[in-house]
XYZ file of C-alpha atoms in Angstrom:
108
model
C 73.626 114.440 112.087
C 74.329 118.034 113.046
C 77.602 119.612 112.011
C 78.493 120.038 115.714
C 78.045 116.302 116.278
C 80.092 115.568 113.161
C 82.906 117.774 114.448
C 82.944 115.978 117.796
C 82.831 112.534 116.214
C 85.612 113.531 113.815
C 88.096 114.265 116.627
C 89.454 110.681 116.829
C 89.885 110.578 113.032
C 91.753 113.886 113.009
C 93.875 112.976 116.021
C 94.883 109.609 114.593
C 95.637 111.235 111.248
C 97.775 113.899 112.910
C 99.822 111.353 114.832
C 100.318 109.171 111.768
C 101.203 112.201 109.636
C 103.836 113.319 112.130
C 105.455 109.897 112.170
C 105.443 109.583 108.381
C 106.664 113.162 107.862
C 109.524 112.643 110.285
C 110.647 109.497 108.463
C 110.296 111.142 105.046
C 112.243 114.210 106.176
C 115.047 112.006 107.501
C 115.328 110.223 104.157
C 115.167 113.454 102.150
C 117.759 115.184 104.332
C 120.073 112.182 104.078
C 119.746 112.292 100.285
C 120.186 116.077 100.032
C 123.045 116.575 102.497
C 124.391 113.033 102.969
C 124.004 113.399 106.756
C 122.042 111.388 109.298
C 120.489 114.362 111.068
C 119.514 117.904 110.181
C 121.003 120.877 111.999
C 119.125 122.464 114.847
C 118.609 126.250 114.871
C 121.225 126.697 117.612
C 123.936 124.478 116.132
C 127.054 126.698 116.286
C 128.970 124.687 113.679
C 126.326 125.035 110.931
C 125.774 127.844 108.454
C 122.559 129.845 108.720
C 121.575 128.848 105.180
C 121.843 125.165 106.134
C 119.655 125.641 109.203
C 117.042 127.573 107.208
C 117.058 124.981 104.416
C 116.437 122.224 106.952
C 113.609 124.168 108.611
C 111.884 125.014 105.311
C 112.199 121.461 104.034
C 110.931 119.993 107.305
C 107.978 122.419 107.340
C 107.012 121.712 103.749
C 107.151 117.953 104.221
C 105.214 118.060 107.478
C 102.547 120.428 106.143
C 102.019 118.446 102.950
C 101.890 115.145 104.792
C 99.478 116.515 107.390
C 97.180 117.896 104.684
C 97.158 114.539 102.872
C 96.381 112.596 106.054
C 93.729 115.093 107.181
C 92.040 114.988 103.793
C 92.057 111.181 103.780
C 90.658 111.046 107.334
C 87.882 113.466 106.326
C 86.977 111.253 103.359
C 86.925 108.134 105.546
C 84.766 109.932 108.097
C 82.377 111.182 105.387
C 81.944 107.632 104.053
C 81.286 106.358 107.566
C 79.055 109.184 108.831
C 77.537 110.409 105.578
C 78.588 113.988 106.339
C 81.719 116.046 105.834
C 83.290 116.704 109.275
C 83.605 120.506 109.214
C 80.308 121.966 108.104
C 78.086 119.153 106.930
C 78.796 120.018 103.308
C 80.691 117.875 100.860
C 83.650 119.251 98.948
C 82.534 120.535 95.570
C 81.772 117.610 93.267
C 82.207 114.939 95.941
C 79.773 112.788 97.898
C 80.346 110.182 100.582
C 80.484 106.693 99.135
C 77.165 105.743 100.730
C 75.392 108.457 98.706
C 77.145 107.891 95.384
C 74.930 106.460 92.660
C 75.759 102.928 91.584
C 77.526 102.789 88.266
C 77.538 99.015 87.957
């Protein structure tokens, strides 16, 4: 399979992973914010009754959680795709030291 074909076929995997990551990250952020600040919702950037430091803390925390969750989901989707298609979705190459499951030697 050409790397262009792999990229096209990977789109549904990446899209599904992105949607799932957003939902999970949102839930995780809500729980973390509730634990950190003992509040149900984080401040928005234009909230006049909140300190700037609070707004920035919420934004940094939300960004870190979303980015980490998205990276984890994207990586997992790429591994699932590589097992299914036999090729890494971006350039046809496997990450260093990794092979799709179909190409791994049997150890049993």
